[in-house]
Coordinates of C-alpha atoms and ligand atoms in Angstrom, one line a residue:
M45 CA 21.2 9.6 15.7
K46 CA 19.8 13.1 15.7
K47 CA 22.2 13.7 12.9
S48 CA 20.7 11.1 10.7
L49 CA 17.3 12.6 11.1
E50 CA 18.6 16.0 10.2
I51 CA 20.2 14.5 7.1
H52 CA 16.9 12.9 6.2
D53 CA 15.0 16.1 6.5
Q54 CA 17.8 18.1 4.7
L55 CA 17.7 15.6 1.8
R56 CA 14.0 15.9 1.5
E57 CA 14.3 19.6 1.7
L58 CA 17.0 19.5 -1.0
L59 CA 14.7 17.6 -3.3
V60 CA 12.0 20.3 -2.7
E61 CA 14.4 23.1 -3.4
N62 CA 15.6 21.4 -6.6
G63 CA 12.0 21.4 -7.8
A64 CA 11.1 17.8 -6.9
S65 CA 7.5 17.1 -7.7
G66 CA 5.0 15.4 -5.4
D67 CA 5.8 12.2 -7.3
D68 CA 9.5 12.6 -6.5
L69 CA 8.8 13.1 -2.9
D70 CA 6.6 10.0 -2.9
R71 CA 9.5 8.1 -4.5
F72 CA 11.8 9.4 -1.8
D73 CA 9.4 8.2 0.9
T74 CA 9.0 4.8 -0.8
V75 CA 12.8 4.3 -1.1
M76 CA 13.1 5.2 2.6
S77 CA 10.4 2.8 3.5
R78 CA 12.1 -0.2 2.0
R79 CA 14.7 0.1 4.7
R80 CA 14.2 -0.9 8.3
F81 CA 15.0 1.6 11.0
L82 CA 15.3 1.3 14.7
A83 CA 13.0 3.9 16.1
G84 CA 11.6 4.5 19.5
L85 CA 8.8 6.8 20.4
G86 CA 9.2 7.2 24.2
G87 CA 6.3 7.9 26.5
G88 CA 8.1 10.8 28.0
G89 CA 8.2 12.8 24.8
T90 CA 11.4 11.2 23.3
A91 CA 11.8 11.8 19.6
L92 CA 12.3 9.1 17.1
S93 CA 15.7 7.7 17.0
L94 CA 17.4 6.3 13.9
L95 CA 20.2 3.7 14.0
G96 CA 20.6 2.3 10.5
F97 CA 20.1 3.6 7.1
G98 CA 21.0 2.1 3.8
A99 CA 18.9 3.8 1.2
G100 CA 21.5 6.1 -0.2
A101 CA 22.9 3.8 -2.8
E102 CA 19.4 2.9 -3.9
M103 CA 18.4 6.5 -4.3
A104 CA 21.4 7.2 -6.4
L105 CA 20.3 4.3 -8.6
Q106 CA 16.9 5.8 -8.9
G107 CA 18.5 9.1 -10.0
L108 CA 17.2 11.1 -7.1
F109 CA 20.7 12.2 -6.1
G110 CA 24.0 12.4 -7.8
R111 CA 26.5 9.9 -6.2
G112 CA 28.6 12.7 -4.7
M113 CA 25.7 13.9 -2.6
I114 CA 25.1 10.7 -0.7
P115 CA 26.1 11.1 3.0
A116 CA 28.7 8.7 4.1
A117 CA 26.6 7.6 7.0
W118 CA 24.1 6.2 4.5
A119 CA 26.6 4.3 2.5
A120 CA 26.6 1.1 4.5
E121 CA 23.7 -1.2 3.9
A122 CA 22.3 -2.3 7.3
E123 CA 19.0 -3.9 7.6
K124 CA 17.5 -3.0 11.0
T125 CA 14.2 -4.0 12.6
A126 CA 12.1 -1.1 13.5
Q127 CA 10.3 -0.8 16.8
I128 CA 7.8 1.9 17.6
E129 CA 6.9 2.1 21.2
G130 CA 3.3 1.3 22.0
K131 CA 2.9 -0.6 18.8
P132 CA 4.7 -3.9 19.3
G133 CA 4.9 -6.1 16.2
M134 CA 4.1 -3.3 13.8
I135 CA 5.7 -3.6 10.3
V136 CA 7.3 -0.2 10.0
H137 CA 7.3 1.1 6.4
N138 CA 8.9 4.3 7.5
P139 CA 9.9 5.8 10.9
R140 CA 9.7 9.4 9.7
P141 CA 7.0 10.1 9.1
V142 CA 5.8 7.0 11.1
N143 CA 4.0 4.6 8.9
G144 CA 3.3 1.0 9.9
E145 CA 0.8 -1.8 9.7
F146 CA 0.2 -5.2 11.4
P147 CA 0.2 -8.5 9.7
P148 CA -3.3 -10.0 9.3
H149 CA -2.9 -12.7 12.0
L150 CA -2.3 -9.9 14.6
L151 CA -5.7 -8.3 13.6
N152 CA -7.8 -11.2 14.9
D153 CA -9.5 -9.3 17.7
D154 CA -13.2 -8.3 17.2
V155 CA -12.3 -4.8 18.3
T156 CA -8.8 -3.7 17.3
P157 CA -6.7 -2.9 20.4
T158 CA -4.9 0.5 20.3
T159 CA -1.5 -1.4 20.3
R160 CA -2.5 -2.9 17.0
H161 CA -4.1 0.0 15.2
F162 CA -2.0 0.9 12.2
V163 CA -0.3 4.3 11.9
R164 CA -0.3 6.5 8.8
N165 CA 1.4 9.9 9.2
N166 CA 2.2 12.4 6.5
G167 CA 4.1 14.7 8.9
L168 CA 5.7 14.6 12.4
V169 CA 4.0 13.7 15.6
P170 CA 3.1 16.9 17.6
Q171 CA 4.9 17.5 20.8
R172 CA 1.5 17.8 22.6
A173 CA 0.6 14.3 21.5
E174 CA 3.9 12.8 22.7
A175 CA 3.5 14.6 26.0
Q176 CA -0.3 13.9 26.3
N177 CA -0.7 17.5 27.3
P178 CA -4.1 19.0 26.5
Q179 CA -3.1 22.4 27.9
G180 CA -3.6 25.2 25.4
W181 CA -5.3 23.0 22.9
T182 CA -8.5 24.3 21.4
L183 CA -10.8 23.3 18.5
A184 CA -11.9 26.2 16.3
I185 CA -14.9 25.9 14.1
E186 CA -15.1 28.7 11.6
G187 CA -15.9 29.6 8.0
E188 CA -19.5 29.4 6.7
V189 CA -21.1 29.3 10.2
H190 CA -23.2 31.9 12.0
R191 CA -21.4 31.5 15.4
P192 CA -17.7 30.5 15.1
L193 CA -16.7 28.3 18.1
K194 CA -13.5 27.8 20.1
L195 CA -13.7 24.9 22.4
S196 CA -11.3 23.4 25.0
L197 CA -11.1 19.6 25.5
E198 CA -13.2 20.1 28.6
D199 CA -15.9 21.9 26.7
L200 CA -15.9 19.1 24.2
M201 CA -16.1 16.4 26.9
Q202 CA -19.0 18.1 28.5
M203 CA -21.2 17.8 25.4
P204 CA -23.3 14.6 24.8
S205 CA -21.1 11.9 23.4
A206 CA -21.5 8.8 21.2
T207 CA -19.5 5.6 21.1
Y208 CA -19.1 3.5 18.0
Q209 CA -16.8 0.8 16.7
A210 CA -15.5 2.1 13.4
C211 CA -13.3 0.8 10.7
I212 CA -10.6 3.3 9.7
E213 CA -8.7 2.1 6.6
C214 CA -6.0 3.9 4.7
G215 CA -7.1 4.5 1.1
G216 CA -3.7 3.0 0.1
N217 CA -4.3 -0.3 2.0
G218 CA -3.6 -3.1 -0.5
R219 CA -1.2 -1.0 -2.6
A220 CA 1.5 -3.7 -2.4
N221 CA -0.8 -5.9 -4.6
F222 CA -0.9 -3.4 -7.5
N223 CA 0.8 -4.5 -10.7
P224 CA 2.7 -2.6 -12.1
P225 CA 3.8 -1.3 -8.7
V226 CA 2.9 2.2 -7.7
R227 CA 4.6 4.8 -5.5
G228 CA 3.7 5.4 -1.8
N229 CA 3.8 3.3 1.3
P230 CA 3.7 -0.3 0.3
W231 CA 0.7 -1.3 2.5
D232 CA -0.2 -4.9 2.2
R233 CA -3.4 -5.7 4.1
G234 CA -2.9 -4.3 7.6
A235 CA -3.6 -0.5 7.2
I236 CA -7.0 -1.1 8.8
G237 CA -8.3 -1.1 12.3
C238 CA -11.7 -1.3 13.9
S239 CA -11.4 0.3 17.3
E240 CA -14.0 1.8 19.6
W241 CA -14.2 5.6 19.4
Q242 CA -16.0 8.0 21.7
G243 CA -16.6 11.6 21.0
V244 CA -19.0 14.3 20.1
R245 CA -21.0 14.0 16.9
L246 CA -19.7 16.5 14.4
R247 CA -23.2 17.4 13.5
D248 CA -23.8 18.6 17.1
L249 CA -20.9 21.0 16.8
L250 CA -22.0 22.2 13.4
Q251 CA -25.6 22.7 14.7
R252 CA -24.2 24.7 17.6
A253 CA -22.1 26.8 15.2
G254 CA -25.1 27.2 12.8
L255 CA -24.3 26.3 9.3
K256 CA -24.9 29.0 6.7
D257 CA -26.7 28.0 3.5
S258 CA -23.4 28.5 1.7
A259 CA -21.8 25.6 3.6
V260 CA -20.7 22.9 1.2
Y261 CA -17.7 21.1 2.6
T262 CA -15.5 20.7 5.7
A263 CA -11.8 21.4 5.8
H264 CA -9.9 19.7 8.7
D265 CA -6.6 21.0 10.1
G266 CA -4.3 19.3 12.5
E267 CA -1.3 20.2 14.7
D268 CA 1.2 17.8 13.1
P269 CA 4.2 19.7 11.7
P270 CA 4.7 18.9 8.0
I271 CA 8.1 17.6 6.9
G272 CA 10.1 20.0 4.8
S273 CA 8.1 22.5 2.9
A274 CA 5.0 20.3 2.3
Q275 CA 1.6 21.8 2.8
P276 CA 0.2 20.8 6.2
F277 CA -2.0 17.7 5.8
S278 CA -5.6 18.7 5.4
R279 CA -8.7 17.0 3.9
G280 CA -12.4 17.4 4.3
I281 CA -15.8 15.8 3.6
P282 CA -19.1 17.0 2.1
I283 CA -21.6 18.5 4.6
D284 CA -24.0 15.5 4.2
K285 CA -21.3 13.1 5.5
A286 CA -20.3 15.6 8.2
M287 CA -24.0 15.6 9.4
E288 CA -24.3 11.8 9.6
E289 CA -24.7 10.4 13.1
H290 CA -21.6 8.2 13.0
T291 CA -19.2 11.0 12.1
L292 CA -17.3 11.8 15.3
I293 CA -14.9 14.3 16.8
A294 CA -13.3 11.6 19.0
Y295 CA -11.3 12.0 22.2
R296 CA -11.3 8.4 23.4
M297 CA -10.0 5.2 21.7
N298 CA -10.9 1.9 23.3
G299 CA -11.9 3.7 26.5
K300 CA -8.7 5.7 26.9
P301 CA -7.3 9.1 25.7
L302 CA -6.1 8.8 22.1
H303 CA -2.7 7.3 21.5
A304 CA -0.1 9.9 20.5
L305 CA 0.3 8.3 17.0
N306 CA -3.5 8.0 16.5
G307 CA -4.3 11.7 17.0
Y308 CA -4.1 12.8 20.7
P309 CA -6.0 14.7 21.9
V310 CA -8.8 14.8 19.3
R311 CA -9.4 13.4 15.8
V312 CA -12.1 13.2 13.3
V313 CA -13.6 9.7 12.7
V314 CA -15.4 9.4 9.4
P315 CA -16.3 5.7 9.4
G316 CA -16.6 3.8 6.1
W317 CA -14.6 6.4 4.2
I318 CA -10.9 6.3 3.4
G319 CA -8.7 7.0 6.4
S320 CA -7.4 10.3 5.2
A321 CA -10.9 11.8 5.9
S322 CA -10.2 11.1 9.6
Q323 CA -8.0 14.0 10.5
K324 CA -5.7 13.4 13.5
W325 CA -4.5 16.0 16.0
L326 CA -7.4 18.1 15.0
N327 CA -7.5 21.8 16.0
R328 CA -9.6 23.5 13.4
I329 CA -12.6 22.8 11.1
R330 CA -13.1 25.3 8.4
I331 CA -16.6 25.2 6.8
R332 CA -16.1 26.0 3.1
D333 CA -18.5 27.2 0.4
K334 CA -16.9 24.9 -2.1
V335 CA -15.2 21.6 -2.3
H336 CA -12.0 21.7 -0.2
D337 CA -9.0 22.2 -2.5
S338 CA -5.9 21.5 -0.4
D339 CA -3.0 19.5 -2.0
K340 CA -4.4 16.3 -0.6
M341 CA -7.8 16.9 -2.2
T342 CA -6.5 17.6 -5.7
G343 CA -4.2 16.2 -8.4
Y344 CA -3.5 12.5 -8.0
S345 CA -3.7 12.5 -4.2
Y346 CA -6.5 10.4 -2.7
R347 CA -8.2 10.5 -6.1
I348 CA -8.8 7.8 -8.8
P349 CA -9.8 8.0 -12.4
E350 CA -13.6 8.1 -13.0
Y351 CA -13.3 5.1 -15.4
P352 CA -10.9 2.1 -15.4
V353 CA -7.5 2.8 -17.0
P354 CA -4.8 0.5 -18.4
P355 CA -2.4 -0.6 -15.7
G356 CA 0.7 1.6 -15.7
S357 CA -1.0 4.5 -17.6
R358 CA -1.3 8.1 -16.5
P359 CA -4.8 9.4 -17.0
P360 CA -5.3 13.2 -17.3
E361 CA -5.8 15.1 -14.0
S362 CA -9.2 16.2 -15.2
V363 CA -10.7 12.7 -14.9
M364 CA -9.5 12.2 -11.3
K365 CA -12.3 12.2 -8.7
I366 CA -12.1 12.5 -4.9
L367 CA -12.2 9.2 -3.0
T368 CA -14.9 8.8 -0.5
A369 CA -16.2 5.4 0.8
W370 CA -14.3 2.1 0.9
Q371 CA -15.6 -0.9 -1.0
I372 CA -16.4 -4.5 0.0
K373 CA -13.4 -6.3 1.5
S374 CA -12.4 -9.0 3.8
L375 CA -9.3 -10.2 5.8
I376 CA -8.4 -13.7 6.9
T377 CA -6.9 -13.3 10.4
L378 CA -6.7 -17.1 11.2
P379 CA -4.7 -19.1 10.2
A380 CA -1.5 -17.0 9.8
A381 CA 0.2 -17.2 6.4
D382 CA 2.3 -20.4 5.9
T383 CA 0.8 -22.3 8.8
K384 CA 1.6 -26.0 8.7
T385 CA -0.9 -28.7 9.4
S386 CA -1.5 -32.3 8.7
A387 CA -3.9 -34.1 6.4
G388 CA -7.4 -34.8 7.7
K389 CA -7.1 -32.3 10.6
R390 CA -9.7 -29.6 11.0
M391 CA -8.4 -26.0 10.8
A392 CA -10.3 -23.0 12.1
V393 CA -10.6 -20.1 9.7
R394 CA -11.6 -16.6 10.9
G395 CA -11.6 -13.1 9.8
H396 CA -13.4 -9.8 9.3
A397 CA -15.4 -8.2 6.4
W398 CA -16.5 -4.6 5.9
A399 CA -18.2 -2.7 3.1
G400 CA -17.8 1.1 3.3
E401 CA -21.3 2.6 3.2
N402 CA -22.8 -0.8 2.4
T403 CA -23.6 -3.9 4.4
V404 CA -21.8 -7.2 4.2
D405 CA -24.1 -10.0 2.8
R406 CA -21.8 -13.0 2.9
V407 CA -18.3 -14.3 2.9
L408 CA -17.4 -17.3 0.8
L409 CA -14.2 -19.4 1.3
S410 CA -12.3 -21.6 -1.2
T411 CA -9.3 -23.9 -0.7
D412 CA -9.1 -24.9 -4.4
Y413 CA -8.2 -21.7 -6.2
G414 CA -11.8 -20.6 -6.5
V415 CA -13.3 -23.8 -8.1
N416 CA -15.6 -24.6 -5.1
W417 CA -16.8 -22.1 -2.5
K418 CA -18.6 -22.4 0.8
A419 CA -20.2 -19.8 3.0
A420 CA -18.6 -18.9 6.3
K421 CA -20.7 -18.1 9.4
L422 CA -21.1 -14.4 9.5
T423 CA -21.5 -12.4 12.7
R424 CA -23.1 -8.9 12.5
P425 CA -21.2 -6.0 13.9
A426 CA -21.9 -3.9 17.0
N427 CA -23.1 -1.0 14.9
K428 CA -23.1 0.3 11.4
Y429 CA -19.5 0.9 10.1
A430 CA -17.9 -1.7 12.3
W431 CA -16.5 -4.8 10.7
Y432 CA -18.4 -8.2 10.5
H433 CA -16.7 -11.4 11.7
F434 CA -16.6 -14.7 9.8
D435 CA -15.9 -18.2 11.1
S436 CA -15.5 -21.5 9.4
E437 CA -13.4 -24.7 9.3
V438 CA -11.5 -26.2 6.5
R439 CA -9.8 -29.7 6.1
F440 CA -7.2 -30.9 3.7
D441 CA -7.3 -34.5 2.7
Q442 CA -3.9 -34.7 1.1
K443 CA -0.4 -33.5 1.7
G444 CA 0.5 -30.4 -0.3
Y445 CA 0.4 -26.6 -0.7
Y446 CA -3.0 -24.9 -0.4
E447 CA -4.4 -21.4 -0.2
I448 CA -7.4 -20.3 1.7
W449 CA -9.3 -17.6 -0.2
A450 CA -12.0 -15.3 1.2
R451 CA -14.4 -13.4 -1.0
A452 CA -16.9 -11.0 0.6
F453 CA -20.1 -9.8 -1.1
D454 CA -22.1 -6.7 -0.1
Q455 CA -25.9 -6.4 -0.1
R456 CA -25.8 -4.9 -3.6
G457 CA -24.1 -7.9 -5.1
N458 CA -20.6 -6.2 -5.3
A459 CA -17.9 -8.7 -4.6
Q460 CA -14.1 -8.6 -4.2
P461 CA -12.3 -9.0 -7.5
F462 CA -9.9 -11.9 -8.4
R463 CA -7.3 -9.6 -9.8
Q464 CA -6.6 -6.1 -8.5
P465 CA -8.0 -3.3 -10.8
W466 CA -5.3 -0.7 -11.2
N467 CA -5.2 3.1 -10.6
P468 CA -2.1 5.5 -10.6
R469 CA -1.6 5.7 -6.8
G470 CA -2.8 2.3 -5.7
Y471 CA -6.0 3.2 -3.9
L472 CA -9.0 1.0 -2.8
G473 CA -7.1 -2.3 -3.2
N474 CA -9.6 -5.0 -2.4
V475 CA -8.4 -8.1 -4.3
I476 CA -9.4 -11.3 -2.5
H477 CA -7.1 -12.3 0.3
R478 CA -5.2 -15.6 -0.1
V479 CA -3.5 -17.3 2.8
P480 CA -1.0 -20.1 2.0
V481 CA -1.2 -23.3 4.1
L482 CA 1.2 -26.2 4.1
V483 CA 0.0 -29.8 4.7
D484 CA 3.2 -31.6 5.4
V485 CA 2.0 -35.1 6.5
Ligands
MTE55 N1 -3.3 15.5 10.9 C1 -3.3 14.4 10.2 N2 -4.3 13.6 10.1 C2 -4.3 12.4 9.4 C3 -3.1 12.0 8.7 C4 -2.0 12.9 8.8 O1 -0.9 12.6 8.3 N3 -2.1 14.0 9.5 N4 -3.1 10.9 8.0 C5 -4.5 10.4 7.5 C6 -4.5 9.1 6.9 S1 -3.9 9.1 5.2 C7 -5.0 8.0 7.5 S2 -5.1 6.6 6.6 C8 -5.4 8.0 8.9 C9 -4.7 7.0 9.7 O2 -5.1 7.0 11.0 P1 -4.2 6.2 12.1 O3 -2.8 6.6 11.9 O4 -4.8 6.5 13.4 O5 -4.4 4.7 11.8 O6 -5.2 9.3 9.5 C10 -5.5 10.4 8.6 N5 -5.4 11.6 9.4
MO56 MO1 -4.4 7.0 4.4

């Protein structure tokens, strides 16, 4: 099993050595992700294990490797079901790096339990996180500050803390609904969670360190080892967002130390913004005098064109702008897709809605392909940046196939689109959610 993992890394490395572009690597990751692995992340620090692998032939077809280079171990097509410990029911797009989401009906809770918070990793899980060992960990704050800081977990926990429910959603959530398809993890709807996070406000730390007038942007670094020769994952946010009261350096998730896969011991939580702003396994914040310019802040990564582009086109890099907040969106968590019911029976409909930096104004439901709409009951969230909940009931008078559609509106009048607008990497997908229902008698 170890062997397969080595082969995986070696192949990725081989691609890099042969001049593979970031796009090629994305393609590699996507091809891998179409296969199901059996993986286990043990509590005692066990590494991922890999049992089945069948992507070799497909990669050859995609021209990534010559046929002669495909390891024999990969030749057999074997569909396996992936299992990541501590995340039962997760749809695993890739075990290495771990990437997985939950189907909408498993996201019905008001506050997302840790066991059902998605996982989006660019690199490997740090040893420290697997072992839940805070020893030797420090958080450095440096760069454009008057008094650089180095804090232990205990130092951090002794500072005043704040606790908020906050949506963290991958910028690529919804990518599977893009047409033509785009590269990257094929997130459907479940790369979102709204858990409760406790930590120190980033602004308290920045005030303690004393921002210089030259401070423009944060740059976050983490302990996760990159795969192959990739640059370590790092993104940042403008100082204004860093100074907002809801931006946290979090050490508790749903009342417990952070899960290994969600950033133990400490992560950034930038609610309302795309998930990549919320650096996991954080160990350093560099305050920069210009916009952070790591790999993941530039090019086509986490950026979209500043104007709508034709589906399938490649706009010049010069028109790409950094993604910040999410936009209005909703998720139907009840009923599950393809639920069967009978004519005349009442069926409960439930879900969540959220709106990035905005507030949710209403959620409308339709069961006739958008001809008629009715408002669902909307429950306000615990705090800004947590998701709203909606409740309603529907009834079908006749046998047949139906879809329940949900469309959320924010207070500015923005609503979810009927078709998914396109961008090169499949970001900010918020097309309305449609749940098929079968009325069989
Ligand atoms: N150090 C580090 N932080 C990271 C990432 C990563 O790969 N490494 N992935 C980011 C991305 S793209 C997302 S969407 C969120 C996902 O958070 P989660 O895995 O806790 O759901 O973490 C962000 N923070
Ligand atoms: Mo993400």
